[in-house]
Short mmCIF file of C-alpha atoms in Angstrom, two decimals:
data_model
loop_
_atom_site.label_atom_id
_atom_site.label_comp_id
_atom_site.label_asym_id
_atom_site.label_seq_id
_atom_site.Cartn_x
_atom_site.Cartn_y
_atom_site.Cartn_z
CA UNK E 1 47.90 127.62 18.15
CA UNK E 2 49.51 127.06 21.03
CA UNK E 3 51.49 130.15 22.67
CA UNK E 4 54.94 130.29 22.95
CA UNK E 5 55.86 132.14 25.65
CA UNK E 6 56.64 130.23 28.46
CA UNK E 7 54.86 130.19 31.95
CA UNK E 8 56.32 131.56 34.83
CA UNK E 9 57.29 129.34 37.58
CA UNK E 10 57.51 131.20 40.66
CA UNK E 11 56.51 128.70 42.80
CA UNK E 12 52.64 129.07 42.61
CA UNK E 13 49.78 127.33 40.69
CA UNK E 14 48.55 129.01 38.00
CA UNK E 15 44.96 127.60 36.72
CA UNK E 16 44.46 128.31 33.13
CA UNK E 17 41.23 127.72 30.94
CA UNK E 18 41.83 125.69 27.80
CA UNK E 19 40.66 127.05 24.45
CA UNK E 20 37.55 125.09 23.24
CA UNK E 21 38.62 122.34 20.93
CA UNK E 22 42.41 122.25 22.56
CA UNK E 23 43.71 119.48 24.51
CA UNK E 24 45.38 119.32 27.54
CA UNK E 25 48.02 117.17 27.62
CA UNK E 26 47.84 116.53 31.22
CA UNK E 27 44.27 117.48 32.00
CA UNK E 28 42.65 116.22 29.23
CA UNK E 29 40.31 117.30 26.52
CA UNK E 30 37.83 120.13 27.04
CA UNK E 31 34.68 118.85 29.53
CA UNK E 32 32.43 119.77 26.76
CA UNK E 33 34.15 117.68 24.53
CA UNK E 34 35.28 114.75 26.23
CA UNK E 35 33.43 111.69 25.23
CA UNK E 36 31.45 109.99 28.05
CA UNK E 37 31.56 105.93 28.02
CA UNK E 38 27.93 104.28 27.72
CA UNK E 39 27.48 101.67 30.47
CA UNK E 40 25.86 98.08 29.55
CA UNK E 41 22.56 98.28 29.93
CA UNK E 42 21.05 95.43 32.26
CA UNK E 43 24.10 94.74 34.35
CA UNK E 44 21.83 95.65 37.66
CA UNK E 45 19.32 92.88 36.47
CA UNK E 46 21.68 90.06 35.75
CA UNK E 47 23.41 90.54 39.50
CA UNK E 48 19.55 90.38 41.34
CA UNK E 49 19.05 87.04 38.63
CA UNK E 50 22.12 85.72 39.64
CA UNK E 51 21.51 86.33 43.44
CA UNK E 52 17.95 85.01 43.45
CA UNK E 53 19.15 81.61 41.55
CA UNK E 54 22.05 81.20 44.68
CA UNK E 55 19.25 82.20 47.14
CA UNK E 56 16.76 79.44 45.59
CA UNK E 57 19.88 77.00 45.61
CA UNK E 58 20.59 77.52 49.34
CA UNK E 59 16.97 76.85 50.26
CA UNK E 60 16.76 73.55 48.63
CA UNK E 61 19.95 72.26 50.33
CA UNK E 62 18.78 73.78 53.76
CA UNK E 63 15.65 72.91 53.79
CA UNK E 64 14.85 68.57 53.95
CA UNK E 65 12.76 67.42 51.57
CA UNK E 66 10.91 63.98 51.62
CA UNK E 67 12.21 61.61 49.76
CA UNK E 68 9.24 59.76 47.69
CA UNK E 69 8.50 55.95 49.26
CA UNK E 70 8.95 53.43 46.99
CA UNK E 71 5.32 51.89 45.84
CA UNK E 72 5.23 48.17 46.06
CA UNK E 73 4.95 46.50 42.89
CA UNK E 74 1.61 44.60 43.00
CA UNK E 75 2.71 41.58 40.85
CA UNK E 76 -0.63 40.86 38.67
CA UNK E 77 -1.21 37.12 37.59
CA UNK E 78 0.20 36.27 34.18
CA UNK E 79 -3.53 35.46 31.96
CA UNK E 80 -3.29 31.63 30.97
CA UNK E 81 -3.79 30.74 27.45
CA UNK E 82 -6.71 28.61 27.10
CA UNK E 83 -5.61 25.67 26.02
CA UNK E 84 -7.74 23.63 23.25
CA UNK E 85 -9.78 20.42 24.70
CA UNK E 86 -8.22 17.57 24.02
CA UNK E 87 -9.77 14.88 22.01
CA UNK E 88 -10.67 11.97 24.05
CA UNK E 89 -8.09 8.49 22.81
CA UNK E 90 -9.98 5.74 22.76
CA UNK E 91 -8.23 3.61 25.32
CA UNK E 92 -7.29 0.42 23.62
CA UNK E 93 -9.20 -2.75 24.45
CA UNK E 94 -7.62 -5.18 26.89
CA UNK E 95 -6.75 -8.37 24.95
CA UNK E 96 -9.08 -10.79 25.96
CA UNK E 97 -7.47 -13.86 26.55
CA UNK E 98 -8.05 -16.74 24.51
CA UNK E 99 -10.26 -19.77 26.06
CA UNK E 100 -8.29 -23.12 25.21
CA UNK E 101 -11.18 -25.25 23.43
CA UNK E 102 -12.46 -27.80 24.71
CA UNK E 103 -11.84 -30.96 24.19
CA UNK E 104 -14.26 -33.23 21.99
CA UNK E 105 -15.82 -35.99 23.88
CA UNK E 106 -17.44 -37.97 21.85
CA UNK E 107 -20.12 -40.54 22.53
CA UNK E 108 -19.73 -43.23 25.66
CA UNK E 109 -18.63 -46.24 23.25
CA UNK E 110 -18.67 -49.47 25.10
CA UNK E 111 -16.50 -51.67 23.69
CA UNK E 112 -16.67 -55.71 24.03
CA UNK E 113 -13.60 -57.50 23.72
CA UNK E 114 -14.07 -60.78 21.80
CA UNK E 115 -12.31 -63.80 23.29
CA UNK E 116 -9.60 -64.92 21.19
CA UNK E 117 -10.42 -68.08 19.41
CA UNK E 118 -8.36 -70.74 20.47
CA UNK E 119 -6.36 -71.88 17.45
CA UNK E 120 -7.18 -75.56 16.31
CA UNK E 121 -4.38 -78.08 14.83
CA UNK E 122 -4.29 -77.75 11.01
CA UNK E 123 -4.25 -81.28 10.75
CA UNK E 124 -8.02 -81.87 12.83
CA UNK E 125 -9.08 -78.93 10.70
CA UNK E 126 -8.03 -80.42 7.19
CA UNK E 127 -9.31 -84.21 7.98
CA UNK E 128 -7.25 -85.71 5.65
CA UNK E 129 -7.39 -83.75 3.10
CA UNK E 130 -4.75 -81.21 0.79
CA UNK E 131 -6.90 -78.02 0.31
CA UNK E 132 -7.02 -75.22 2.47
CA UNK E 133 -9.80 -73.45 1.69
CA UNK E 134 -12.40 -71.10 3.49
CA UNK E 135 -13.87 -73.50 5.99
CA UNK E 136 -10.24 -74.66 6.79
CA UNK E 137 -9.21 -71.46 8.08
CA UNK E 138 -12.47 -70.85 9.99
CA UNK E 139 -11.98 -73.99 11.91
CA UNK E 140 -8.41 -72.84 12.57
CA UNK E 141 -8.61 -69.12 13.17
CA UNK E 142 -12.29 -68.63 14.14
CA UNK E 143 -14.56 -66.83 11.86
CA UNK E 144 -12.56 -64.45 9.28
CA UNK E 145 -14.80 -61.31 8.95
CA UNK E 146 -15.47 -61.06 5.36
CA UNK E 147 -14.68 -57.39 3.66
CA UNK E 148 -17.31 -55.04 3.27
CA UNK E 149 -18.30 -54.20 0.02
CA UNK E 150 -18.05 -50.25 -0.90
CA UNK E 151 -20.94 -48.64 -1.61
CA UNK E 152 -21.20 -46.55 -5.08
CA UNK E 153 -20.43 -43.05 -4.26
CA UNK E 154 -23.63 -40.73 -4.49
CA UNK E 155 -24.33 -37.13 -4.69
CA UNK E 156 -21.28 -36.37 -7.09
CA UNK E 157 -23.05 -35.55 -10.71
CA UNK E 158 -27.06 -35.45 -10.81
CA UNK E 159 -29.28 -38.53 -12.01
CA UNK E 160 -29.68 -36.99 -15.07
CA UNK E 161 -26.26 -36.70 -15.83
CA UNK E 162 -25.65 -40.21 -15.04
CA UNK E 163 -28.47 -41.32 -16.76
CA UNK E 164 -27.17 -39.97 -20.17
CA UNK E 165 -24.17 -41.17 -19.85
CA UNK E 166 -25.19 -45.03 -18.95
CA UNK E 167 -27.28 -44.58 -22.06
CA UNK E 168 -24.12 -43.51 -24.16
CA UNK E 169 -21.86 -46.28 -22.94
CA UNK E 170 -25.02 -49.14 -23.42
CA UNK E 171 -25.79 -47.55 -26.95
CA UNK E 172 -21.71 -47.61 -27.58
CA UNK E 173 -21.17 -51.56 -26.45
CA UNK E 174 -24.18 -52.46 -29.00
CA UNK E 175 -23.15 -49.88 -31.33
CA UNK E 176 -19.45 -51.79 -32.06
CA UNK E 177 -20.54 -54.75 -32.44
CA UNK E 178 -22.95 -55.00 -35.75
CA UNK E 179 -20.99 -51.17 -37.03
CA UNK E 180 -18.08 -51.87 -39.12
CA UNK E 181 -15.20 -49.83 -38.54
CA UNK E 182 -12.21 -48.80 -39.35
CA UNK E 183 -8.35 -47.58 -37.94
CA UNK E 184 -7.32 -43.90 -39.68
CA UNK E 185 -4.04 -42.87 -38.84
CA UNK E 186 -3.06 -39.17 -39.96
CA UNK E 187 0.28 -37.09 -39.24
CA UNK E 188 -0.95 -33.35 -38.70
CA UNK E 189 1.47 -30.39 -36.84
CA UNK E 190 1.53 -29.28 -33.51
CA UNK E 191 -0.25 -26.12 -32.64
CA UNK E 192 2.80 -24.87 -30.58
CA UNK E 193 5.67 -26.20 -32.04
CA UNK E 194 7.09 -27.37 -35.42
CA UNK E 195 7.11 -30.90 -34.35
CA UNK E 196 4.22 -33.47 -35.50
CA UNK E 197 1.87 -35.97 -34.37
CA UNK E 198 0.57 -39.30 -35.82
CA UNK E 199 -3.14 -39.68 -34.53
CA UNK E 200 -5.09 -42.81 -34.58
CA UNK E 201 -8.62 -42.62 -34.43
CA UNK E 202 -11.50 -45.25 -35.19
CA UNK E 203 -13.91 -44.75 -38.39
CA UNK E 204 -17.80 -46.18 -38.30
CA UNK E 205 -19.80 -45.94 -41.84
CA UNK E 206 -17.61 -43.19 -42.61
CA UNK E 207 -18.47 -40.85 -38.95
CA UNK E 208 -15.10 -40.24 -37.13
CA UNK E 209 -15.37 -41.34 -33.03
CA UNK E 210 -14.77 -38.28 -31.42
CA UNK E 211 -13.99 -39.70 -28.51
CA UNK E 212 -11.02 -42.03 -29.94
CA UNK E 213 -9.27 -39.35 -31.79
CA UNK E 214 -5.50 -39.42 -30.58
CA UNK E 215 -5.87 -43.37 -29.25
CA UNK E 216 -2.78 -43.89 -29.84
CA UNK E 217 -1.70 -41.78 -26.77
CA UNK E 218 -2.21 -42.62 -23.37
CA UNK E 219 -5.56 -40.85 -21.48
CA UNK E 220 -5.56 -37.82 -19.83
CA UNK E 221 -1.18 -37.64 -20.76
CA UNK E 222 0.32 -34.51 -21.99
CA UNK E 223 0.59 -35.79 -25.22
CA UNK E 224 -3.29 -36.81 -25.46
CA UNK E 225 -4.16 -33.63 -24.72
CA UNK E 226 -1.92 -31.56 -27.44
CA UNK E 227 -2.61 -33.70 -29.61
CA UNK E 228 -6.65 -33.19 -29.85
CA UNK E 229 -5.07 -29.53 -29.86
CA UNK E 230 -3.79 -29.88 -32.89
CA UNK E 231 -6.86 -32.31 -34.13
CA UNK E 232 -8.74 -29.14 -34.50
CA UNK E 233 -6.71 -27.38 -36.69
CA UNK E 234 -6.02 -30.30 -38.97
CA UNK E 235 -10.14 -31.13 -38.81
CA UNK E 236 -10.70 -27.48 -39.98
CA UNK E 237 -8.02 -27.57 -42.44
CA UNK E 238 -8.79 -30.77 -44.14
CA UNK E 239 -12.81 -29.64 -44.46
CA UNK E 240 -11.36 -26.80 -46.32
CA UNK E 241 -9.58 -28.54 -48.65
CA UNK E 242 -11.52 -32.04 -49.69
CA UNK E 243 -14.21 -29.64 -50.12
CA UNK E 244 -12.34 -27.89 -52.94
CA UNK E 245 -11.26 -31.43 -54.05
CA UNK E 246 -14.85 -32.97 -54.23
CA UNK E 247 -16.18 -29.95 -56.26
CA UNK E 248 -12.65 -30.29 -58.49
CA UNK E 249 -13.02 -34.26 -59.06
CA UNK E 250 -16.92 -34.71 -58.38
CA UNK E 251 -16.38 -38.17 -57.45
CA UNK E 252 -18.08 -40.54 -54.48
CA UNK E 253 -14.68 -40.93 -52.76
CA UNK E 254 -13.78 -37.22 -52.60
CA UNK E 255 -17.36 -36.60 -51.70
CA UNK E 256 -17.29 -39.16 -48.76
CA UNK E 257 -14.11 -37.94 -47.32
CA UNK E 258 -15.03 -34.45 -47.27
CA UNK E 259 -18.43 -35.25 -45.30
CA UNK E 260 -16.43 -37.13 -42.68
CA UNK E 261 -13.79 -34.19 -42.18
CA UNK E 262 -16.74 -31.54 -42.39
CA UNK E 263 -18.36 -33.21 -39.53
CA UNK E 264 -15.51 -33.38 -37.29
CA UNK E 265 -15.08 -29.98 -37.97
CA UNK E 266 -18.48 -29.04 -36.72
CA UNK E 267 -18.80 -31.60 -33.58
CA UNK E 268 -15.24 -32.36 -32.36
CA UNK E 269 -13.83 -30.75 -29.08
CA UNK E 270 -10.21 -31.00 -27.91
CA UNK E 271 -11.18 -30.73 -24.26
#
């Protein structure tokens, strides 16, 4: 508690202790229990780290330092690629140029011209007489060179070929004459069309001449040939059928007309 009297004031200072745990308003708290303020630790050491660093700083700017040279840059050859080996081109041959031929000389021919022959009068040459013949015009002209005959052509079939067929045409000629025979005309239809042929062809002791079927039509013609075309078919078809006549009727006619179209069958040839 504080005390309530009043201090004197008479001019001098008056010290006066404090009770423990009372505080002066002017003075304070008690020593004992004022509080004391802890300092930072580590202050000192942060002011020497911050004074070093400014003395290190100083140093580099005051002291020169060599600046490092450039090195030259030692340019090193760029490696090549390898190229492949090329495959050798034939070079193209050189166009030889064409040798003209040569002409043909044939052999050193010496030819003799004849003196014209001197025309004679007509009248010296015909002595009197109406017909002018061979020996007129020689006595006129001069000789008249007579034409050559053409030799038979050789070396196109072989001898025995030709031999065969001289025989044919010599057995033919005396064939005709002592054979009777006989014109048969028969209408038979084409092989490629709808349209029909008459066909003439001659008969000997009842044997058809192959060779004169179609007579009636020009050799080696269009129309010969189609219609020995269509012989065929009709020889074929007309075996066929006098055969089923002859055995039907069993006569000498039908007989003899089916041998004759049975053979043709068997031995004729359009071509």
């Amino acid at each position: 508690m504080e005390s309530s009297k009043q201090p004197n004031d008479d001019g001098s200072t008056h010290i006066q202790r404090l009770t423990p745990g009372k505080v002066d308003v002017v003075l304070g708290a008690h020593p004992r229990k004022r509080r004391h303020e802890r300092r930072p630790k580590g202050t000192g050491y942060s002011k020497w780290l911050i004074v070093l660093a400014l003395a290190v700083f100083a140093g580099y700017l005051l002291f020169p330092r060599t600046k490092p040279q450039a090195q030259p840059l030692i340019e090193k050859p760029l490696p090549t690629a390898e190229q492949p080996p090329q495959a050798l081109i034939p070079s193209a041959p050189q166009p030889v140029a064409a040798q003209a031929p040569e002409p043909y000389i044939g052999p050193n021919v010496v030819r003799r011209e004849l003196p014209a022959p001197g025309v004679q009068p007509l009248d010296e040459c015909m002595k009197n007489g109406n017909v002018i013949d061979e020996t007129v015009l020689n006595c006129r002209f001069g000789q008249v060179p007579k034409a050559a005959e053409r030799e038979p052509a050789k070396g196109m079939v072989s001898s025995r070929y030709m031999a065969d067929y001289k025989s044919d045409i010599a057995r033919s000629n005396t064939e005709r004459p002592t054979k009777p025979f006989s014109i048969a005309s028969v209408s038979f239809r084409a092989v490629d069309s709808r349209s029909r042929y008459h066909a003439d062809f001659r008969v000997f002791n009842n044997h058809i001449e192959n060779s004169s079927v179609c007579m009636n039509f020009s050799k080696g013609s269009v129309e010969n040939r189609e219609c020995r075309r269509a012989a065929v078919v009709f020889f074929k078809e007309s075996c066929q059928e006098w055969t089923k006549r002859a055995a039907r009727d069993r006569d000498e006619q039908s007989k003899q007309t089916q041998e004759r179209y049975c053979e043709a069958n068997r031995t004729f040839e359009a071509g």
